[in-house]
Tab-separated table of C-alpha atoms in Angstrom:
chain	number	residue	atom	x	y	z
A	14	MET	CA	-44.251	-12.714	4.317
A	15	GLY	CA	-43.248	-9.089	3.633
A	16	PHE	CA	-40.234	-7.582	2.118
A	17	ASP	CA	-39.660	-4.231	1.313
A	18	PHE	CA	-36.855	-3.079	-1.415
A	19	GLY	CA	-36.975	0.332	-0.491
A	20	VAL	CA	-38.776	0.290	-4.241
A	21	ALA	CA	-41.338	3.784	-4.819
A	22	GLN	CA	-44.441	2.563	-5.329
A	23	PRO	CA	-45.803	3.749	-8.815
A	24	VAL	CA	-48.108	7.063	-8.183
A	25	ARG	CA	-50.719	6.818	-9.846
A	26	LEU	CA	-51.490	9.719	-11.669
A	27	THR	CA	-54.817	11.777	-12.219
A	28	LYS	CA	-56.435	13.156	-15.236
A	29	VAL	CA	-57.865	16.370	-14.605
A	30	SER	CA	-58.881	20.099	-17.192
A	31	PRO	CA	-60.193	23.163	-15.392
A	32	ALA	CA	-63.722	22.354	-17.051
A	33	ARG	CA	-63.963	19.352	-14.312
A	34	LEU	CA	-62.523	20.740	-11.616
A	35	ALA	CA	-64.790	23.402	-11.402
A	36	THR	CA	-67.675	21.261	-12.268
A	37	PHE	CA	-66.843	18.913	-9.223
A	38	ASP	CA	-66.031	21.998	-7.171
A	39	ASP	CA	-69.416	23.166	-7.617
A	40	CYS	CA	-71.706	20.453	-7.415
A	41	PRO	CA	-70.621	17.357	-7.682
A	42	ARG	CA	-74.002	15.957	-8.548
A	43	ARG	CA	-73.418	17.821	-11.453
A	44	TYR	CA	-70.821	16.259	-12.346
A	45	ARG	CA	-71.404	12.800	-11.767
A	46	LEU	CA	-74.322	13.369	-14.405
A	47	ALA	CA	-72.221	14.844	-16.996
A	48	TYR	CA	-68.898	12.495	-16.899
A	49	LEU	CA	-69.612	9.235	-14.930
A	50	ASP	CA	-73.625	8.507	-15.512
A	51	ARG	CA	-74.658	6.603	-18.611
A	52	PRO	CA	-76.675	6.412	-20.416
A	53	THR	CA	-76.328	10.514	-19.786
A	54	PRO	CA	-79.181	11.474	-18.323
A	55	GLN	CA	-81.346	14.125	-19.900
A	56	ARG	CA	-80.037	17.748	-20.386
A	57	THR	CA	-82.146	21.572	-20.852
A	58	GLY	CA	-81.938	22.785	-24.283
A	59	PRO	CA	-79.171	25.211	-25.967
A	60	TRP	CA	-78.641	28.247	-24.397
A	61	ALA	CA	-78.703	31.826	-26.102
A	62	HIS	CA	-76.232	32.818	-23.906
A	63	SER	CA	-73.937	29.780	-24.446
A	64	THR	CA	-74.738	29.770	-27.988
A	65	LEU	CA	-73.749	33.947	-28.174
A	66	GLY	CA	-70.113	32.931	-26.265
A	67	ALA	CA	-69.489	30.152	-29.279
A	68	VAL	CA	-70.220	31.958	-32.149
A	69	VAL	CA	-67.615	34.520	-30.650
A	70	HIS	CA	-65.029	32.423	-30.236
A	71	ASN	CA	-65.258	30.175	-33.235
A	72	ALA	CA	-65.426	33.172	-35.131
A	73	LEU	CA	-62.086	35.175	-33.767
A	74	ARG	CA	-60.299	31.466	-33.673
A	75	ALA	CA	-60.731	31.900	-37.573
A	76	LEU	CA	-60.327	35.192	-38.526
A	77	PHE	CA	-56.512	34.232	-36.354
A	78	ASP	CA	-55.977	31.886	-39.394
A	79	LEU	CA	-56.525	33.745	-41.421
A	80	PRO	CA	-53.032	35.982	-42.910
A	81	VAL	CA	-52.892	39.466	-41.265
A	82	LEU	CA	-53.573	41.671	-43.895
A	83	LYS	CA	-57.200	40.047	-43.776
A	84	ARG	CA	-58.036	40.188	-40.447
A	85	VAL	CA	-59.862	43.900	-40.336
A	86	PRO	CA	-62.850	44.169	-39.074
A	87	GLN	CA	-65.043	43.496	-42.225
A	88	ARG	CA	-63.986	39.488	-42.551
A	89	ALA	CA	-64.538	39.311	-38.733
A	90	VAL	CA	-68.360	40.417	-39.283
A	91	ALA	CA	-68.157	38.133	-42.103
A	92	LEU	CA	-67.184	35.705	-39.315
A	93	VAL	CA	-70.440	35.614	-37.342
A	94	ALA	CA	-72.162	35.512	-39.626
A	95	GLU	CA	-70.753	32.188	-41.165
A	96	PHE	CA	-70.445	30.722	-37.673
A	97	TRP	CA	-73.974	32.197	-36.976
A	98	LYS	CA	-76.520	29.773	-34.804
A	99	ASP	CA	-80.445	30.646	-33.190
A	100	ALA	CA	-79.925	27.814	-30.866
A	101	GLY	CA	-81.637	29.079	-27.360
A	102	PHE	CA	-83.484	32.595	-28.269
A	103	GLN	CA	-86.349	33.764	-27.830
A	104	ASN	CA	-87.186	34.521	-31.289
A	105	ASP	CA	-86.041	35.545	-34.687
A	106	GLU	CA	-86.289	39.138	-32.935
A	107	GLN	CA	-84.320	38.681	-29.881
A	108	ALA	CA	-81.423	35.795	-32.158
A	109	ALA	CA	-80.934	39.009	-35.164
A	110	ARG	CA	-80.135	41.669	-32.437
A	111	TYR	CA	-77.670	39.761	-30.809
A	112	ARG	CA	-76.412	38.519	-34.269
A	113	ALA	CA	-75.621	42.306	-34.728
A	114	ARG	CA	-74.227	42.458	-31.301
A	115	ALA	CA	-71.994	40.073	-31.745
A	116	LYS	CA	-71.086	41.709	-35.110
A	117	GLY	CA	-70.131	45.111	-33.716
A	118	TRP	CA	-68.168	43.612	-31.035
A	119	VAL	CA	-65.695	41.821	-32.882
A	120	ALA	CA	-65.438	44.504	-35.405
A	121	GLU	CA	-64.532	46.763	-32.626
A	122	TYR	CA	-62.432	44.176	-31.323
A	123	VAL	CA	-60.098	43.903	-34.272
A	124	GLU	CA	-60.328	48.069	-34.629
A	125	ASP	CA	-59.160	48.258	-30.918
A	126	ASN	CA	-56.426	45.699	-30.359
A	127	ASP	CA	-53.646	44.115	-32.096
A	128	VAL	CA	-54.400	41.643	-34.112
A	129	SER	CA	-50.798	41.355	-36.815
A	130	HIS	CA	-49.100	38.766	-34.162
A	131	ASP	CA	-50.109	35.242	-34.674
A	132	PRO	CA	-50.576	33.625	-31.780
A	133	VAL	CA	-48.534	30.363	-30.508
A	134	GLY	CA	-51.800	28.657	-29.574
A	135	LEU	CA	-55.880	28.952	-30.797
A	136	GLU	CA	-57.921	26.273	-29.463
A	137	ARG	CA	-54.265	24.878	-28.125
A	138	TRP	CA	-54.948	21.407	-25.996
A	139	VAL	CA	-52.030	21.499	-23.699
A	140	SER	CA	-51.262	18.644	-21.218
A	141	ALA	CA	-48.432	18.532	-18.935
A	142	PRO	CA	-47.803	16.061	-15.513
A	143	VAL	CA	-47.566	18.256	-11.993
A	144	ASN	CA	-47.267	18.295	-8.575
A	145	PRO	CA	-47.663	22.117	-6.577
A	146	ALA	CA	-44.091	20.216	-4.664
A	147	PRO	CA	-41.296	21.320	-6.712
A	148	GLY	CA	-39.214	18.502	-7.310
A	149	GLU	CA	-41.747	15.732	-6.128
A	150	ARG	CA	-43.366	13.563	-8.660
A	151	PRO	CA	-46.274	14.592	-10.384
A	152	SER	CA	-49.660	13.780	-8.884
A	153	MET	CA	-51.431	14.659	-11.651
A	154	ILE	CA	-51.950	15.747	-15.228
A	155	ILE	CA	-53.603	19.082	-15.939
A	156	GLU	CA	-54.840	19.320	-19.898
A	157	GLY	CA	-57.354	21.131	-21.816
A	158	ARG	CA	-57.393	23.678	-24.384
A	159	ALA	CA	-56.940	26.898	-24.304
A	160	ASP	CA	-58.816	29.663	-26.604
A	161	ARG	CA	-55.341	31.704	-27.530
A	162	ILE	CA	-51.976	31.265	-26.725
A	163	ASP	CA	-49.617	34.640	-27.596
A	164	ALA	CA	-45.526	34.899	-27.162
A	165	ARG	CA	-45.419	38.546	-26.063
A	166	ALA	CA	-41.134	39.303	-25.177
A	167	GLY	CA	-40.138	35.377	-24.917
A	168	GLU	CA	-43.464	35.034	-23.183
A	169	LEU	CA	-46.462	33.138	-22.707
A	170	VAL	CA	-49.620	34.639	-22.350
A	171	ILE	CA	-52.666	33.043	-21.239
A	172	VAL	CA	-55.952	34.297	-23.647
A	173	ASP	CA	-59.684	33.372	-22.179
A	174	TYR	CA	-62.810	35.580	-24.541
A	175	LYS	CA	-65.412	36.455	-22.575
A	176	THR	CA	-69.292	37.305	-23.726
A	177	GLY	CA	-71.324	37.532	-20.204
A	178	ARG	CA	-73.002	40.237	-18.868
A	179	ARG	CA	-70.376	42.155	-17.290
A	180	PRO	CA	-67.001	43.126	-17.470
A	181	PRO	CA	-64.178	41.074	-15.691
A	182	ASP	CA	-61.331	42.559	-13.300
A	183	GLU	CA	-57.532	41.635	-12.196
A	184	TYR	CA	-59.121	39.936	-9.133
A	185	GLU	CA	-61.359	37.423	-11.152
A	186	ALA	CA	-58.358	36.662	-13.923
A	187	ARG	CA	-55.762	36.135	-11.170
A	188	ALA	CA	-58.868	33.860	-8.883
A	189	SER	CA	-59.030	32.266	-12.315
A	190	GLN	CA	-58.112	28.628	-11.724
A	191	ALA	CA	-58.487	28.071	-14.973
A	192	LEU	CA	-56.540	30.143	-16.807
A	193	ALA	CA	-53.667	29.546	-13.897
A	194	LEU	CA	-53.589	25.501	-14.683
A	195	TYR	CA	-53.359	27.053	-18.801
A	196	ALA	CA	-50.507	28.954	-17.885
A	197	VAL	CA	-48.252	25.709	-15.950
A	198	ALA	CA	-50.071	23.474	-18.240
A	199	ALA	CA	-49.047	25.884	-21.368
A	200	ALA	CA	-45.662	26.660	-19.936
A	201	ARG	CA	-44.292	22.688	-19.896
A	202	THR	CA	-46.049	22.057	-23.165
A	203	LEU	CA	-44.556	24.519	-24.936
A	204	ARG	CA	-40.845	24.967	-22.848
A	205	MET	CA	-41.786	28.642	-22.597
A	206	PRO	CA	-42.483	30.504	-19.118
A	207	CYS	CA	-45.834	31.547	-18.807
A	208	THR	CA	-47.545	34.171	-15.985
A	209	THR	CA	-50.050	36.000	-17.576
A	210	VAL	CA	-53.410	35.754	-18.138
A	211	GLU	CA	-55.989	37.786	-19.516
A	212	LEU	CA	-59.879	38.164	-19.999
A	213	HIS	CA	-61.150	39.406	-22.937
A	214	HIS	CA	-64.983	40.637	-22.608
A	215	LEU	CA	-65.770	41.323	-25.765
A	216	PRO	CA	-69.760	43.551	-24.699
A	217	SER	CA	-67.257	46.199	-23.152
A	218	GLY	CA	-63.725	46.328	-24.250
A	219	THR	CA	-62.148	45.251	-20.874
A	220	ILE	CA	-59.071	43.693	-20.955
A	221	ALA	CA	-58.341	42.092	-17.323
A	222	ALA	CA	-54.975	41.086	-16.756
A	223	ALA	CA	-53.270	39.356	-14.221
A	224	GLU	CA	-49.295	38.280	-13.518
A	225	HIS	CA	-49.280	35.864	-11.694
A	226	THR	CA	-45.930	34.246	-9.611
A	227	PRO	CA	-44.634	30.660	-8.792
A	228	GLU	CA	-46.597	31.266	-5.068
A	229	SER	CA	-49.826	32.083	-6.788
A	230	LEU	CA	-49.727	28.974	-9.601
A	231	ARG	CA	-48.586	26.731	-6.280
A	232	ARG	CA	-51.757	27.580	-4.556
A	233	HIS	CA	-54.068	26.623	-7.658
A	234	LEU	CA	-52.388	23.084	-8.090
A	235	GLN	CA	-52.745	22.397	-4.601
A	236	ARG	CA	-56.643	23.568	-4.076
A	237	ALA	CA	-56.591	21.514	-8.080
A	238	GLU	CA	-54.713	18.566	-6.221
A	239	GLU	CA	-57.080	18.420	-3.026
A	240	THR	CA	-60.198	18.574	-5.725
A	241	ALA	CA	-58.642	16.351	-7.912
A	242	GLY	CA	-57.812	13.374	-5.074
A	243	ASP	CA	-61.539	13.847	-3.995
A	244	LEU	CA	-62.979	13.574	-7.259
A	245	ARG	CA	-60.993	10.049	-7.705
A	246	LEU	CA	-62.081	8.648	-4.420
A	247	ALA	CA	-65.644	9.121	-5.257
A	248	THR	CA	-65.251	8.112	-8.652
A	249	ASP	CA	-63.441	4.657	-7.236
A	250	THR	CA	-65.798	3.999	-4.136
A	251	LEU	CA	-68.815	3.992	-6.694
A	252	GLU	CA	-67.095	2.206	-9.224
A	253	ALA	CA	-66.367	-0.114	-6.512
A	254	GLY	CA	-70.481	0.007	-5.344
A	255	GLY	CA	-70.813	3.100	-3.232
A	256	ASP	CA	-73.853	4.989	-3.614
A	257	GLY	CA	-73.815	7.712	-6.148
A	258	ASP	CA	-76.415	10.122	-4.162
A	259	VAL	CA	-74.110	10.097	-1.190
A	260	LEU	CA	-70.413	10.044	-3.000
A	261	PHE	CA	-71.362	12.671	-5.143
A	262	PRO	CA	-73.926	15.163	-3.428
A	263	ALA	CA	-75.725	18.025	-4.946
A	264	ARG	CA	-75.183	21.742	-3.663
A	265	PRO	CA	-79.178	23.630	-4.355
A	266	ASP	CA	-78.330	27.070	-4.957
A	267	ARG	CA	-79.682	29.754	-7.586
A	268	ARG	CA	-77.179	28.237	-10.211
A	269	CYS	CA	-79.515	25.510	-10.679
A	270	ALA	CA	-82.001	27.821	-12.617
A	271	TRP	CA	-79.529	26.974	-15.557
A	272	CYS	CA	-78.167	23.637	-14.827
A	273	ASP	CA	-77.554	21.423	-18.114
A	274	PHE	CA	-78.767	18.489	-15.792
A	275	ARG	CA	-82.037	19.904	-14.006
A	276	PRO	CA	-84.550	17.653	-15.043
A	277	SER	CA	-82.738	14.864	-14.308
A	278	CYS	CA	-82.025	16.245	-10.351
A	279	ALA	CA	-84.729	16.742	-8.038
A	280	ALA	CA	-82.963	18.852	-6.076
A	281	GLY	CA	-81.921	21.779	-8.601
A	282	GLN	CA	-85.302	21.617	-9.747
A	283	GLU	CA	-87.270	22.265	-6.095
A	284	ALA	CA	-83.563	24.998	-5.193
A	285	ALA	CA	-84.964	27.670	-8.167
A	286	PRO	CA	-87.438	28.175	-10.606
A	287	ALA	CA	-86.599	27.699	-14.414
A	288	ALA	CA	-83.919	30.506	-15.972
A	289	GLN	CA	-85.275	31.011	-19.835
A	290	PRO	CA	-82.755	30.008	-22.165
A	291	TRP	CA	-81.804	33.501	-22.524
A	292	ASP	CA	-81.871	34.620	-19.116
A	293	LEU	CA	-78.263	35.199	-19.191
A	294	LEU	CA	-77.132	37.070	-22.092
A	295	ALA	CA	-75.518	40.217	-21.689
A	296	PRO	CA	-77.741	43.162	-21.505
């Protein structure tokens, strides 16, 4: 017998991060290899552009941890040297060249931007239950670590550092699902409005800013919810004995050249020749 007492069934919340959503969107096979398969399949070695990005991020985080009077170009340069690693570079000469560039980037960043304010968060973990439909029960939990969260004029601003080959623009900032989800999660976690997101490109000194509306944030949440639903279904079916290759298909394209899991993916190896670990460095 089945009785309906009018009691709503609990909603299963899917916990997702911008990185996981982006990985599944780009290539479900890579998602499975990165997050589900155990032991973790063979990966490539370190990439020079990732090393460079990590050094710059760590140096700027440490800089903002200092008292305001110590946030000077010379200290920023010293922090790059402190955090520097040579992993992924072609040789000592190339590593030294990019170490010098990274020092110049952070020095110029400190000179050209106001670094006298204390951010609300540095590598701050934010987490919040959300639903794209206002007033509805949460359908997922968005969580992740934002590079920097500023408080300006009573509102939060999400700042993301970039060290890639191409300067970003306003469209890229607005289209970034990660920045939009961080804005939503930060607003709920810190209980302050957050609609502005910024990409700070160190090599060019470019700051690409975008102002979100409730509608644009809702669109990002809807897309995230759709991806989260697909991800949850595939994962549950895999755990029930489904075929991982069918549930998490590869999406071969030119990005396979620099995929971390290329050594463990035959489809990726066939899609493009392997990139050198330093090929994605900013010119």
